[in-house]
Amino acid sequence: MRIDILTLFPEGFEPIKQSIIGRASQNKIIDINLINMREFSKDKHKKVDDTPYGGGAGMVIRPDVVYDSYKSVYKENSKTIYLTPQGKTLNQKKVQELSKEQHLILICGHYEGIDQRVIDEIAPEEISIGDYVLTGGELPAMVLVDAVSRYIDGVLNKASIEEESFTNNLLEYPQYTRPEKFLGREVPEILKSRKSSKNR
């Protein structure tokens, strides 16, 4: 899968270059690209936002900056997502659905948001990670990438995915490992017997 992330702050995506997703990227299972929308600004100072029509606090990202960065990566098989508090809340069913896509384009809003005209033109699916407001779409984009990546073939072994929390509408049971005793608390006896039978 290819994932293109349109953002004003590509340096904020360091966490997804680590651990499981980092290894998947190195092994060419996932191709994650960060597109800095500032590079598409026609302003000599690389300004990407302006004051909102009608007044109000904050700044709005210009539509031409978003559109030109979007067009630079768009293909016929692209699935475009705008991370916004107004979107439908991300859940496991949507995660599994998105993992079957060949190409995701994630648009990260910032400041007071993005000019509505470019949203109407692109018509992305709008997704939220919860009913609260963040300073930008970068954290939600990382959440989405992390969740979706787990379901891409080769990222995790199949057994890990089959026993995943929420997969069967259930959360995982409590987990234990060594040592058998910790601060006076012991691993449940039934789990110790199962572990010993597995090791035979």
PDB file of C-alpha atoms in Angstrom:
ATOM      1  CA  MET A   1       0.000   0.000   0.000  1.00  0.00           C
ATOM      2  CA  ARG A   2       1.076   3.554  -0.738  1.00  0.00           C
ATOM      3  CA  ILE A   3       0.115   6.288   1.726  1.00  0.00           C
ATOM      4  CA  ASP A   4       0.658   9.940   0.826  1.00  0.00           C
ATOM      5  CA  ILE A   5       0.208  12.394   3.704  1.00  0.00           C
ATOM      6  CA  LEU A   6      -0.409  16.059   2.882  1.00  0.00           C
ATOM      7  CA  THR A   7       0.769  18.145   5.811  1.00  0.00           C
ATOM      8  CA  LEU A   8       2.284  21.478   6.796  1.00  0.00           C
ATOM      9  CA  PHE A   9       4.440  19.767   9.420  1.00  0.00           C
ATOM     10  CA  PRO A  10       6.159  16.663   7.979  1.00  0.00           C
ATOM     11  CA  GLU A  11       8.705  16.711  10.808  1.00  0.00           C
ATOM     12  CA  GLY A  12       5.910  15.707  13.190  1.00  0.00           C
ATOM     13  CA  PHE A  13       5.655  12.224  11.691  1.00  0.00           C
ATOM     14  CA  GLU A  14       8.841  10.787  13.187  1.00  0.00           C
ATOM     15  CA  PRO A  15       6.920   8.271  15.382  1.00  0.00           C
ATOM     16  CA  ILE A  16       5.549   6.332  12.385  1.00  0.00           C
ATOM     17  CA  LYS A  17       9.091   5.750  11.136  1.00  0.00           C
ATOM     18  CA  GLN A  18       9.760   3.543  14.166  1.00  0.00           C
ATOM     19  CA  SER A  19       8.961   0.006  15.343  1.00  0.00           C
ATOM     20  CA  ILE A  20       6.532  -2.176  13.345  1.00  0.00           C
ATOM     21  CA  ILE A  21       5.545   0.459  10.786  1.00  0.00           C
ATOM     22  CA  GLY A  22       9.164   1.537  10.354  1.00  0.00           C
ATOM     23  CA  ARG A  23      10.171  -2.056   9.569  1.00  0.00           C
ATOM     24  CA  ALA A  24       7.244  -2.446   7.170  1.00  0.00           C
ATOM     25  CA  SER A  25       8.389   0.684   5.348  1.00  0.00           C
ATOM     26  CA  GLN A  26      11.991  -0.534   5.171  1.00  0.00           C
ATOM     27  CA  ASN A  27      10.773  -3.878   3.798  1.00  0.00           C
ATOM     28  CA  LYS A  28       8.700  -2.077   1.120  1.00  0.00           C
ATOM     29  CA  ILE A  29       5.408  -3.483   2.441  1.00  0.00           C
ATOM     30  CA  ILE A  30       4.113   0.048   2.986  1.00  0.00           C
ATOM     31  CA  ASP A  31       5.251   3.132   1.097  1.00  0.00           C
ATOM     32  CA  ILE A  32       4.639   6.210   3.261  1.00  0.00           C
ATOM     33  CA  ASN A  33       5.342   9.611   1.717  1.00  0.00           C
ATOM     34  CA  LEU A  34       5.140  12.990   3.418  1.00  0.00           C
ATOM     35  CA  ILE A  35       4.133  15.841   1.124  1.00  0.00           C
ATOM     36  CA  ASN A  36       4.881  19.294   2.516  1.00  0.00           C
ATOM     37  CA  MET A  37       2.035  21.522   1.325  1.00  0.00           C
ATOM     38  CA  ARG A  38       4.226  24.610   1.828  1.00  0.00           C
ATOM     39  CA  GLU A  39       6.190  23.572  -1.243  1.00  0.00           C
ATOM     40  CA  PHE A  40       3.064  24.266  -3.332  1.00  0.00           C
ATOM     41  CA  SER A  41       2.623  27.829  -2.117  1.00  0.00           C
ATOM     42  CA  LYS A  42       2.984  30.468  -4.817  1.00  0.00           C
ATOM     43  CA  ASP A  43       3.823  33.083  -2.197  1.00  0.00           C
ATOM     44  CA  LYS A  44       7.505  34.090  -2.061  1.00  0.00           C
ATOM     45  CA  HIS A  45       7.439  33.584   1.721  1.00  0.00           C
ATOM     46  CA  LYS A  46       5.718  30.187   1.334  1.00  0.00           C
ATOM     47  CA  LYS A  47       2.626  31.425   3.114  1.00  0.00           C
ATOM     48  CA  VAL A  48      -0.162  28.827   2.999  1.00  0.00           C
ATOM     49  CA  ASP A  49      -2.992  30.448   4.959  1.00  0.00           C
ATOM     50  CA  ASP A  50      -5.034  33.638   5.079  1.00  0.00           C
ATOM     51  CA  THR A  51      -7.727  35.321   7.176  1.00  0.00           C
ATOM     52  CA  PRO A  52     -11.253  33.924   6.845  1.00  0.00           C
ATOM     53  CA  TYR A  53     -13.927  35.735   4.832  1.00  0.00           C
ATOM     54  CA  GLY A  54     -16.638  36.967   7.143  1.00  0.00           C
ATOM     55  CA  GLY A  55     -14.180  37.518   9.988  1.00  0.00           C
ATOM     56  CA  GLY A  56     -13.414  35.341  12.963  1.00  0.00           C
ATOM     57  CA  ALA A  57     -10.346  34.151  14.813  1.00  0.00           C
ATOM     58  CA  GLY A  58      -7.575  32.079  13.296  1.00  0.00           C
ATOM     59  CA  MET A  59      -6.375  31.411   9.788  1.00  0.00           C
ATOM     60  CA  VAL A  60      -7.665  29.176   6.989  1.00  0.00           C
ATOM     61  CA  ILE A  61      -5.475  27.081   4.664  1.00  0.00           C
ATOM     62  CA  ARG A  62      -5.702  28.299   1.071  1.00  0.00           C
ATOM     63  CA  PRO A  63      -7.546  26.028  -1.392  1.00  0.00           C
ATOM     64  CA  ASP A  64      -4.920  26.284  -4.168  1.00  0.00           C
ATOM     65  CA  VAL A  65      -2.159  25.023  -1.864  1.00  0.00           C
ATOM     66  CA  VAL A  66      -4.190  21.968  -0.858  1.00  0.00           C
ATOM     67  CA  TYR A  67      -5.406  21.258  -4.394  1.00  0.00           C
ATOM     68  CA  ASP A  68      -1.981  21.470  -6.046  1.00  0.00           C
ATOM     69  CA  SER A  69      -0.385  19.203  -3.435  1.00  0.00           C
ATOM     70  CA  TYR A  70      -3.287  16.757  -3.807  1.00  0.00           C
ATOM     71  CA  LYS A  71      -3.004  16.687  -7.608  1.00  0.00           C
ATOM     72  CA  SER A  72       0.723  15.953  -7.348  1.00  0.00           C
ATOM     73  CA  VAL A  73      -0.008  12.496  -5.895  1.00  0.00           C
ATOM     74  CA  TYR A  74      -3.535  11.685  -7.075  1.00  0.00           C
ATOM     75  CA  LYS A  75      -4.122   8.554  -9.183  1.00  0.00           C
ATOM     76  CA  GLU A  76      -7.293   6.828 -10.389  1.00  0.00           C
ATOM     77  CA  ASN A  77      -7.099   4.265  -7.579  1.00  0.00           C
ATOM     78  CA  SER A  78      -6.578   6.871  -4.836  1.00  0.00           C
ATOM     79  CA  LYS A  79      -8.784   6.936  -1.756  1.00  0.00           C
ATOM     80  CA  THR A  80      -8.669  10.429  -0.238  1.00  0.00           C
ATOM     81  CA  ILE A  81      -9.335  11.115   3.439  1.00  0.00           C
ATOM     82  CA  TYR A  82      -9.565  14.446   5.229  1.00  0.00           C
ATOM     83  CA  LEU A  83      -8.820  14.203   8.962  1.00  0.00           C
ATOM     84  CA  THR A  84     -11.305  16.539  10.641  1.00  0.00           C
ATOM     85  CA  PRO A  85     -13.433  16.686  13.825  1.00  0.00           C
ATOM     86  CA  GLN A  86     -16.500  16.911  11.561  1.00  0.00           C
ATOM     87  CA  GLY A  87     -15.838  13.443  10.091  1.00  0.00           C
ATOM     88  CA  LYS A  88     -17.268  10.062  11.024  1.00  0.00           C
ATOM     89  CA  THR A  89     -15.486   8.461  13.952  1.00  0.00           C
ATOM     90  CA  LEU A  90     -12.824   5.926  12.999  1.00  0.00           C
ATOM     91  CA  ASN A  91     -13.597   2.364  14.104  1.00  0.00           C
ATOM     92  CA  GLN A  92     -12.204  -1.119  13.502  1.00  0.00           C
ATOM     93  CA  LYS A  93     -14.589  -1.873  10.647  1.00  0.00           C
ATOM     94  CA  LYS A  94     -13.431   1.250   8.785  1.00  0.00           C
ATOM     95  CA  VAL A  95      -9.781   0.399   9.542  1.00  0.00           C
ATOM     96  CA  GLN A  96     -10.152  -3.038   7.948  1.00  0.00           C
ATOM     97  CA  GLU A  97     -11.991  -1.527   4.981  1.00  0.00           C
ATOM     98  CA  LEU A  98      -9.218   1.027   4.376  1.00  0.00           C
ATOM     99  CA  SER A  99      -6.504  -1.637   4.627  1.00  0.00           C
ATOM    100  CA  LYS A 100      -7.801  -3.109   1.362  1.00  0.00           C
ATOM    101  CA  GLU A 101      -7.124   0.108  -0.577  1.00  0.00           C
ATOM    102  CA  GLN A 102      -4.082   0.380  -2.843  1.00  0.00           C
ATOM    103  CA  HIS A 103      -3.441   4.085  -2.315  1.00  0.00           C
ATOM    104  CA  LEU A 104      -4.487   6.421   0.499  1.00  0.00           C
ATOM    105  CA  ILE A 105      -4.134  10.195   0.417  1.00  0.00           C
ATOM    106  CA  LEU A 106      -4.467  11.730   3.879  1.00  0.00           C
ATOM    107  CA  ILE A 107      -5.086  15.472   4.155  1.00  0.00           C
ATOM    108  CA  CYS A 108      -4.097  17.055   7.470  1.00  0.00           C
ATOM    109  CA  GLY A 109      -5.932  20.244   8.301  1.00  0.00           C
ATOM    110  CA  HIS A 110      -4.474  22.894  10.586  1.00  0.00           C
ATOM    111  CA  TYR A 111      -5.288  26.287  12.091  1.00  0.00           C
ATOM    112  CA  GLU A 112      -9.044  26.919  11.590  1.00  0.00           C
ATOM    113  CA  GLY A 113      -9.219  24.336   8.815  1.00  0.00           C
ATOM    114  CA  ILE A 114      -9.176  24.228   5.016  1.00  0.00           C
ATOM    115  CA  ASP A 115     -11.108  26.407   2.558  1.00  0.00           C
ATOM    116  CA  GLN A 116     -14.404  24.572   1.949  1.00  0.00           C
ATOM    117  CA  ARG A 117     -14.177  24.977  -1.837  1.00  0.00           C
ATOM    118  CA  VAL A 118     -11.279  22.547  -2.172  1.00  0.00           C
ATOM    119  CA  ILE A 119     -13.026  20.045   0.097  1.00  0.00           C
ATOM    120  CA  ASP A 120     -16.101  20.277  -2.157  1.00  0.00           C
ATOM    121  CA  GLU A 121     -13.911  19.807  -5.249  1.00  0.00           C
ATOM    122  CA  ILE A 122     -11.907  16.830  -3.965  1.00  0.00           C
ATOM    123  CA  ALA A 123     -14.831  15.315  -2.013  1.00  0.00           C
ATOM    124  CA  PRO A 124     -12.682  13.289   0.385  1.00  0.00           C
ATOM    125  CA  GLU A 125     -14.070  10.930   2.982  1.00  0.00           C
ATOM    126  CA  GLU A 126     -14.009  12.845   6.264  1.00  0.00           C
ATOM    127  CA  ILE A 127     -12.770  10.925   9.305  1.00  0.00           C
ATOM    128  CA  SER A 128     -12.367  11.885  12.965  1.00  0.00           C
ATOM    129  CA  ILE A 129     -10.578   9.967  15.718  1.00  0.00           C
ATOM    130  CA  GLY A 130     -12.877  11.283  18.438  1.00  0.00           C
ATOM    131  CA  ASP A 131     -15.161  14.026  19.645  1.00  0.00           C
ATOM    132  CA  TYR A 132     -12.523  16.537  20.650  1.00  0.00           C
ATOM    133  CA  VAL A 133     -10.443  19.182  18.881  1.00  0.00           C
ATOM    134  CA  LEU A 134      -6.707  18.893  18.170  1.00  0.00           C
ATOM    135  CA  THR A 135      -4.347  21.539  16.812  1.00  0.00           C
ATOM    136  CA  GLY A 136      -4.067  19.731  13.487  1.00  0.00           C
ATOM    137  CA  GLY A 137      -4.655  16.565  11.498  1.00  0.00           C
ATOM    138  CA  GLU A 138      -1.168  15.151  11.978  1.00  0.00           C
ATOM    139  CA  LEU A 139      -1.902  13.091  15.097  1.00  0.00           C
ATOM    140  CA  PRO A 140      -5.146  11.662  13.636  1.00  0.00           C
ATOM    141  CA  ALA A 141      -3.247  10.785  10.443  1.00  0.00           C
ATOM    142  CA  MET A 142      -0.663   8.861  12.463  1.00  0.00           C
ATOM    143  CA  VAL A 143      -3.412   7.040  14.362  1.00  0.00           C
ATOM    144  CA  LEU A 144      -5.059   6.045  11.094  1.00  0.00           C
ATOM    145  CA  VAL A 145      -1.768   4.903   9.517  1.00  0.00           C
ATOM    146  CA  ASP A 146      -0.893   2.839  12.588  1.00  0.00           C
ATOM    147  CA  ALA A 147      -4.317   1.175  12.774  1.00  0.00           C
ATOM    148  CA  VAL A 148      -4.579   0.457   9.029  1.00  0.00           C
ATOM    149  CA  SER A 149      -0.996  -0.788   8.674  1.00  0.00           C
ATOM    150  CA  ARG A 150      -1.620  -3.668  11.076  1.00  0.00           C
ATOM    151  CA  TYR A 151      -4.043  -5.225   8.569  1.00  0.00           C
ATOM    152  CA  ILE A 152      -1.763  -5.060   5.545  1.00  0.00           C
ATOM    153  CA  ASP A 153      -0.352  -8.468   4.580  1.00  0.00           C
ATOM    154  CA  GLY A 154       3.169  -8.950   5.876  1.00  0.00           C
ATOM    155  CA  VAL A 155       3.149  -6.261   8.564  1.00  0.00           C
ATOM    156  CA  LEU A 156       2.047  -8.614  11.384  1.00  0.00           C
ATOM    157  CA  ASN A 157       1.623 -12.369  11.520  1.00  0.00           C
ATOM    158  CA  LYS A 158      -1.952 -13.563  10.959  1.00  0.00           C
ATOM    159  CA  ALA A 159      -2.360 -14.938  14.481  1.00  0.00           C
ATOM    160  CA  SER A 160      -1.774 -11.488  15.973  1.00  0.00           C
ATOM    161  CA  ILE A 161      -4.471  -9.964  13.781  1.00  0.00           C
ATOM    162  CA  GLU A 162      -7.019 -12.728  14.405  1.00  0.00           C
ATOM    163  CA  GLU A 163      -6.784 -12.180  18.171  1.00  0.00           C
ATOM    164  CA  GLU A 164      -6.836  -8.381  17.857  1.00  0.00           C
ATOM    165  CA  SER A 165      -8.935  -6.272  20.216  1.00  0.00           C
ATOM    166  CA  PHE A 166     -12.278  -5.233  18.695  1.00  0.00           C
ATOM    167  CA  THR A 167     -11.971  -7.752  15.817  1.00  0.00           C
ATOM    168  CA  ASN A 168     -14.823  -9.825  17.265  1.00  0.00           C
ATOM    169  CA  ASN A 169     -16.379  -6.940  19.186  1.00  0.00           C
ATOM    170  CA  LEU A 170     -14.384  -7.917  22.265  1.00  0.00           C
ATOM    171  CA  LEU A 171     -11.431  -6.401  24.076  1.00  0.00           C
ATOM    172  CA  GLU A 172      -8.371  -8.530  24.795  1.00  0.00           C
ATOM    173  CA  TYR A 173      -8.111 -10.367  28.104  1.00  0.00           C
ATOM    174  CA  PRO A 174      -5.413  -9.352  30.637  1.00  0.00           C
ATOM    175  CA  GLN A 175      -1.867 -10.330  29.624  1.00  0.00           C
ATOM    176  CA  TYR A 176       0.968 -11.656  31.810  1.00  0.00           C
ATOM    177  CA  THR A 177       4.643 -12.571  31.386  1.00  0.00           C
ATOM    178  CA  ARG A 178       7.684 -13.300  33.605  1.00  0.00           C
ATOM    179  CA  PRO A 179       8.397 -13.057  36.496  1.00  0.00           C
ATOM    180  CA  GLU A 180       5.684 -15.321  37.931  1.00  0.00           C
ATOM    181  CA  LYS A 181       5.563 -13.184  41.090  1.00  0.00           C
ATOM    182  CA  PHE A 182       5.579  -9.391  41.072  1.00  0.00           C
ATOM    183  CA  LEU A 183       5.022  -7.295  44.215  1.00  0.00           C
ATOM    184  CA  GLY A 184       3.206 -10.220  45.787  1.00  0.00           C
ATOM    185  CA  ARG A 185       0.922 -10.769  42.790  1.00  0.00           C
ATOM    186  CA  GLU A 186       1.107 -14.064  40.887  1.00  0.00           C
ATOM    187  CA  VAL A 187       0.261 -15.030  37.337  1.00  0.00           C
ATOM    188  CA  PRO A 188      -3.122 -16.869  37.384  1.00  0.00           C
ATOM    189  CA  GLU A 189      -2.587 -20.604  37.846  1.00  0.00           C
ATOM    190  CA  ILE A 190      -4.600 -21.549  34.743  1.00  0.00           C
ATOM    191  CA  LEU A 191      -2.256 -19.507  32.540  1.00  0.00           C
ATOM    192  CA  LYS A 192       0.837 -21.084  34.087  1.00  0.00           C
ATOM    193  CA  SER A 193      -0.484 -24.548  33.289  1.00  0.00           C
ATOM    194  CA  ARG A 194      -1.255 -23.533  29.710  1.00  0.00           C
ATOM    195  CA  LYS A 195       2.224 -22.087  29.285  1.00  0.00           C
ATOM    196  CA  SER A 196       3.855 -25.240  30.579  1.00  0.00           C
ATOM    197  CA  SER A 197       1.763 -27.413  28.240  1.00  0.00           C
ATOM    198  CA  LYS A 198       2.802 -25.235  25.279  1.00  0.00           C
ATOM    199  CA  ASN A 199       6.462 -25.619  26.149  1.00  0.00           C
ATOM    200  CA  ARG A 200       6.351 -29.425  26.151  1.00  0.00           C
TER     201      ARG A 200
END
